[in-house]
Amino acid sequence: MTALMTPDELEARLRDVGRRRYHNLHPFHRLLHDGKLDLGQVQAWALNRFFYQAMIPVKDSSILARMEEPELRRVWRQRIIDHDGDHEGEGGIARWIKLTDGLGLDRDYVTSLRGLLPATRFAVEAYVHFVREKSLLEAIASSLTEMFSPGIIGERVAGMLKNYDFVSSETLAYFEKRLTQAPRDADFALDYVKQHARTPEQQEAAIRALEFKCDVLWVQLDALYFAYVDPKMAYPGAFEPKEKR
């Protein structure tokens, strides 16, 4: 039988998941950050990633609805505000649309989701279903990819500004906010998991939940690589790049 880990041992296991499985290791991200993609390939990434961004507050609303303690809800609801904003044109989703605008994509086309790769839709919907169906502990643990996001964000912004003449600091404004939001959210979620994973079974479930979330992020990049890098076999009806600056 698996032994009960101390909270610090559990944290070490969770962080090891990120070191081995976080999507900063994916070849598509290496190409993106190193300036090896053309405009159309970057557009495809931003367009498909929009669906993930748009569904984050839906996912977080499902988690919020399952929290019985007001103090937990008060903390978690900030995640929804961060992405939806308090008013039209505010929040992370609006900033992501400014990214797709800056890349020359039609806003109505982006938000219609018509150009999505099927794997993008399947992966994101699987994540939403996961947080609805699994325990609250597992749902919160699945958010812990945010422990690893500041590193990839810093690398992404620096690499894209250096290597692409079609992006600017304004285009990438979404990521500036996440440099402070993600660590705040991750600290809370990690503390919750360390406090509430009280049995070996719960601890292993939390680790598997984080592995699942890494899989969700990874498979989206698999689909982008297959469709737009090699062998360039996009699904019929999915976005077709037109520019290659």
Tab-separated table of C-alpha atoms in Angstrom:
chain	number	residue	atom	x	y	z
A	1	MET	CA	0.000	0.000	0.000
A	2	THR	CA	1.254	3.484	-0.824
A	3	ALA	CA	2.436	5.382	2.245
A	4	LEU	CA	0.941	8.700	3.240
A	5	MET	CA	3.202	11.550	2.131
A	6	THR	CA	3.895	14.644	4.155
A	7	PRO	CA	2.487	17.853	2.642
A	8	ASP	CA	5.973	18.819	1.487
A	9	GLU	CA	6.537	15.405	-0.100
A	10	LEU	CA	3.223	15.758	-1.917
A	11	GLU	CA	4.233	19.183	-3.193
A	12	ALA	CA	7.512	17.736	-4.460
A	13	ARG	CA	5.616	15.030	-6.355
A	14	LEU	CA	3.275	17.607	-7.873
A	15	ARG	CA	6.144	19.815	-8.966
A	16	ASP	CA	7.852	16.800	-10.497
A	17	VAL	CA	4.796	16.319	-12.724
A	18	GLY	CA	5.417	19.759	-14.167
A	19	ARG	CA	9.117	19.125	-14.695
A	20	ARG	CA	8.327	16.005	-16.699
A	21	ARG	CA	5.010	16.743	-18.404
A	22	TYR	CA	4.297	20.468	-18.654
A	23	HIS	CA	3.730	21.671	-22.205
A	24	ASN	CA	6.715	24.010	-22.236
A	25	LEU	CA	8.574	20.843	-23.274
A	26	HIS	CA	6.457	20.341	-26.391
A	27	PRO	CA	8.207	20.848	-29.771
A	28	PHE	CA	5.485	23.257	-30.923
A	29	HIS	CA	6.277	25.628	-28.072
A	30	ARG	CA	9.959	25.446	-28.827
A	31	LEU	CA	9.186	26.535	-32.401
A	32	LEU	CA	6.806	29.263	-31.221
A	33	HIS	CA	9.198	30.784	-28.716
A	34	ASP	CA	12.267	30.504	-30.933
A	35	GLY	CA	10.673	32.358	-33.843
A	36	LYS	CA	10.504	29.295	-36.085
A	37	LEU	CA	6.807	29.612	-36.977
A	38	ASP	CA	5.307	31.788	-39.685
A	39	LEU	CA	2.386	34.165	-39.162
A	40	GLY	CA	-0.213	31.634	-40.227
A	41	GLN	CA	1.071	29.052	-37.752
A	42	VAL	CA	1.031	31.594	-34.913
A	43	GLN	CA	-2.504	32.566	-35.929
A	44	ALA	CA	-3.543	28.907	-35.740
A	45	TRP	CA	-2.116	28.650	-32.218
A	46	ALA	CA	-3.860	31.817	-31.008
A	47	LEU	CA	-7.181	30.897	-32.601
A	48	ASN	CA	-7.254	27.399	-31.112
A	49	ARG	CA	-6.024	28.582	-27.732
A	50	PHE	CA	-8.906	31.070	-27.620
A	51	PHE	CA	-11.347	28.234	-26.942
A	52	TYR	CA	-9.299	27.129	-23.934
A	53	GLN	CA	-9.199	30.704	-22.624
A	54	ALA	CA	-12.935	31.174	-23.169
A	55	MET	CA	-13.790	28.023	-21.233
A	56	ILE	CA	-11.651	28.793	-18.178
A	57	PRO	CA	-14.416	30.783	-16.417
A	58	VAL	CA	-16.902	28.037	-17.312
A	59	LYS	CA	-14.589	25.512	-15.674
A	60	ASP	CA	-14.069	27.759	-12.658
A	61	SER	CA	-17.801	28.368	-12.294
A	62	SER	CA	-18.291	24.607	-12.010
A	63	ILE	CA	-15.708	24.455	-9.247
A	64	LEU	CA	-17.172	27.491	-7.493
A	65	ALA	CA	-20.649	25.946	-7.462
A	66	ARG	CA	-19.308	22.950	-5.541
A	67	MET	CA	-17.654	24.960	-2.774
A	68	GLU	CA	-19.732	25.010	0.384
A	69	GLU	CA	-17.524	27.402	2.365
A	70	PRO	CA	-18.009	31.135	1.645
A	71	GLU	CA	-14.323	31.853	2.248
A	72	LEU	CA	-13.364	29.432	-0.521
A	73	ARG	CA	-15.905	30.902	-2.911
A	74	ARG	CA	-14.683	34.440	-2.259
A	75	VAL	CA	-11.177	33.430	-3.286
A	76	TRP	CA	-12.107	31.271	-6.250
A	77	ARG	CA	-14.524	33.719	-7.839
A	78	GLN	CA	-11.611	36.099	-8.480
A	79	ARG	CA	-10.470	33.677	-11.172
A	80	ILE	CA	-13.745	34.205	-13.027
A	81	ILE	CA	-13.448	37.985	-12.737
A	82	ASP	CA	-9.859	37.809	-13.992
A	83	HIS	CA	-11.008	36.158	-17.210
A	84	ASP	CA	-14.482	37.639	-17.735
A	85	GLY	CA	-13.751	41.096	-16.346
A	86	ASP	CA	-16.279	43.232	-14.491
A	87	HIS	CA	-17.329	45.013	-17.684
A	88	GLU	CA	-17.421	44.441	-21.432
A	89	GLY	CA	-13.959	44.585	-22.978
A	90	GLU	CA	-12.145	43.736	-19.733
A	91	GLY	CA	-10.518	40.563	-18.494
A	92	GLY	CA	-8.322	37.828	-19.887
A	93	ILE	CA	-10.669	36.693	-22.636
A	94	ALA	CA	-10.911	40.240	-23.993
A	95	ARG	CA	-7.119	40.537	-23.876
A	96	TRP	CA	-6.779	37.269	-25.769
A	97	ILE	CA	-9.091	38.610	-28.465
A	98	LYS	CA	-6.799	41.632	-28.714
A	99	LEU	CA	-4.017	39.144	-29.405
A	100	THR	CA	-5.961	37.499	-32.219
A	101	ASP	CA	-6.926	40.971	-33.512
A	102	GLY	CA	-3.266	41.957	-33.539
A	103	LEU	CA	-2.399	38.832	-35.502
A	104	GLY	CA	-4.868	39.840	-38.204
A	105	LEU	CA	-7.625	37.339	-37.448
A	106	ASP	CA	-11.261	38.301	-37.883
A	107	ARG	CA	-12.821	38.642	-34.445
A	108	ASP	CA	-16.168	37.160	-35.405
A	109	TYR	CA	-14.428	34.176	-36.963
A	110	VAL	CA	-12.356	33.578	-33.826
A	111	THR	CA	-15.299	33.762	-31.440
A	112	SER	CA	-17.513	31.633	-33.694
A	113	LEU	CA	-15.114	28.709	-33.079
A	114	ARG	CA	-15.637	27.540	-36.656
A	115	GLY	CA	-11.915	27.179	-37.282
A	116	LEU	CA	-11.115	24.973	-34.288
A	117	LEU	CA	-9.301	21.708	-34.684
A	118	PRO	CA	-11.466	18.852	-33.354
A	119	ALA	CA	-8.741	17.817	-30.907
A	120	THR	CA	-8.779	21.306	-29.407
A	121	ARG	CA	-12.511	21.071	-28.778
A	122	PHE	CA	-12.302	17.533	-27.417
A	123	ALA	CA	-9.430	18.325	-25.048
A	124	VAL	CA	-10.955	21.487	-23.618
A	125	GLU	CA	-14.378	19.920	-23.205
A	126	ALA	CA	-12.768	16.949	-21.484
A	127	TYR	CA	-11.211	19.345	-18.975
A	128	VAL	CA	-14.555	20.998	-18.252
A	129	HIS	CA	-16.189	17.593	-17.786
A	130	PHE	CA	-13.337	16.504	-15.523
A	131	VAL	CA	-13.846	19.309	-13.014
A	132	ARG	CA	-17.598	18.681	-12.998
A	133	GLU	CA	-17.358	14.938	-12.440
A	134	LYS	CA	-14.343	14.436	-10.207
A	135	SER	CA	-13.990	15.367	-6.546
A	136	LEU	CA	-13.469	18.979	-5.553
A	137	LEU	CA	-9.948	18.070	-4.486
A	138	GLU	CA	-9.151	16.668	-7.944
A	139	ALA	CA	-10.766	19.636	-9.678
A	140	ILE	CA	-8.631	22.076	-7.706
A	141	ALA	CA	-5.497	19.955	-8.146
A	142	SER	CA	-5.975	20.013	-11.908
A	143	SER	CA	-5.480	23.794	-11.842
A	144	LEU	CA	-1.965	23.422	-10.479
A	145	THR	CA	-0.382	23.748	-13.904
A	146	GLU	CA	-0.402	27.418	-12.899
A	147	MET	CA	2.597	26.626	-10.703
A	148	PHE	CA	4.621	26.270	-13.865
A	149	SER	CA	3.102	28.974	-16.081
A	150	PRO	CA	5.191	32.037	-15.058
A	151	GLY	CA	8.292	30.428	-16.539
A	152	ILE	CA	6.677	29.644	-19.878
A	153	ILE	CA	5.036	33.080	-20.013
A	154	GLY	CA	8.307	34.900	-19.512
A	155	GLU	CA	9.990	32.777	-22.157
A	156	ARG	CA	7.072	33.217	-24.557
A	157	VAL	CA	6.870	36.992	-24.309
A	158	ALA	CA	10.619	37.493	-24.611
A	159	GLY	CA	10.937	35.046	-27.491
A	160	MET	CA	7.973	36.326	-29.475
A	161	LEU	CA	8.931	39.994	-29.091
A	162	LYS	CA	12.462	39.186	-30.201
A	163	ASN	CA	11.598	36.946	-33.131
A	164	TYR	CA	8.331	38.174	-34.667
A	165	ASP	CA	7.781	41.580	-36.210
A	166	PHE	CA	4.008	41.034	-36.198
A	167	VAL	CA	3.633	41.089	-32.395
A	168	SER	CA	4.106	43.874	-29.856
A	169	SER	CA	3.889	44.342	-26.105
A	170	GLU	CA	0.292	45.475	-26.598
A	171	THR	CA	-0.508	42.343	-28.609
A	172	LEU	CA	0.836	40.177	-25.786
A	173	ALA	CA	-0.802	42.124	-22.938
A	174	TYR	CA	-2.718	39.028	-21.808
A	175	PHE	CA	0.458	37.470	-20.486
A	176	GLU	CA	1.542	40.432	-18.340
A	177	LYS	CA	-1.497	40.028	-16.066
A	178	ARG	CA	-0.978	36.285	-15.783
A	179	LEU	CA	2.499	36.790	-14.324
A	180	THR	CA	0.842	37.948	-11.085
A	181	GLN	CA	-2.508	36.155	-11.305
A	182	ALA	CA	-1.152	32.656	-11.895
A	183	PRO	CA	1.211	32.527	-8.876
A	184	ARG	CA	-1.545	33.884	-6.608
A	185	ASP	CA	-3.984	31.248	-7.832
A	186	ALA	CA	-1.424	28.456	-7.689
A	187	ASP	CA	-0.422	29.276	-4.110
A	188	PHE	CA	-4.028	29.028	-2.964
A	189	ALA	CA	-4.723	25.799	-4.866
A	190	LEU	CA	-1.496	24.164	-3.692
A	191	ASP	CA	-2.249	25.026	-0.070
A	192	TYR	CA	-5.750	23.581	-0.455
A	193	VAL	CA	-4.467	20.334	-1.950
A	194	LYS	CA	-1.773	19.901	0.698
A	195	GLN	CA	-4.347	20.432	3.464
A	196	HIS	CA	-7.162	18.300	2.045
A	197	ALA	CA	-5.322	15.352	0.493
A	198	ARG	CA	-5.298	13.423	3.768
A	199	THR	CA	-5.025	9.830	2.576
A	200	PRO	CA	-2.639	8.095	0.194
A	201	GLU	CA	-5.558	7.596	-2.199
A	202	GLN	CA	-6.437	11.286	-2.176
A	203	GLN	CA	-2.818	12.260	-2.682
A	204	GLU	CA	-2.460	9.957	-5.691
A	205	ALA	CA	-5.748	11.268	-7.089
A	206	ALA	CA	-4.426	14.832	-6.852
A	207	ILE	CA	-1.251	13.853	-8.698
A	208	ARG	CA	-3.250	12.080	-11.420
A	209	ALA	CA	-5.478	15.147	-11.762
A	210	LEU	CA	-2.459	17.338	-12.446
A	211	GLU	CA	-1.133	14.781	-14.925
A	212	PHE	CA	-4.502	14.845	-16.686
A	213	LYS	CA	-4.373	18.643	-16.970
A	214	CYS	CA	-0.873	18.435	-18.425
A	215	ASP	CA	-2.253	15.959	-20.959
A	216	VAL	CA	-5.035	18.423	-21.877
A	217	LEU	CA	-2.477	21.125	-22.622
A	218	TRP	CA	-0.076	18.777	-24.402
A	219	VAL	CA	-2.616	17.207	-26.760
A	220	GLN	CA	-3.701	20.626	-27.988
A	221	LEU	CA	-0.148	21.241	-29.144
A	222	ASP	CA	0.029	17.774	-30.679
A	223	ALA	CA	-2.964	18.730	-32.822
A	224	LEU	CA	-1.446	22.063	-33.834
A	225	TYR	CA	1.856	20.441	-34.747
A	226	PHE	CA	0.172	17.748	-36.856
A	227	ALA	CA	-2.149	20.205	-38.612
A	228	TYR	CA	0.183	23.155	-39.211
A	229	VAL	CA	3.818	22.029	-38.884
A	230	ASP	CA	4.265	18.400	-39.904
A	231	PRO	CA	2.705	16.757	-41.875
A	232	LYS	CA	0.382	19.791	-42.230
A	233	MET	CA	-2.849	17.817	-42.372
A	234	ALA	CA	-5.462	20.182	-40.978
A	235	TYR	CA	-8.931	18.794	-40.417
A	236	PRO	CA	-11.495	19.741	-43.116
A	237	GLY	CA	-13.161	23.008	-42.159
A	238	ALA	CA	-10.444	24.000	-39.694
A	239	PHE	CA	-8.553	27.287	-39.977
A	240	GLU	CA	-6.332	27.531	-43.066
A	241	PRO	CA	-3.415	29.988	-42.823
A	242	LYS	CA	-3.033	32.410	-45.685
A	243	GLU	CA	0.050	34.417	-44.677
A	244	LYS	CA	3.604	33.245	-44.046
A	245	ARG	CA	5.534	36.282	-42.841
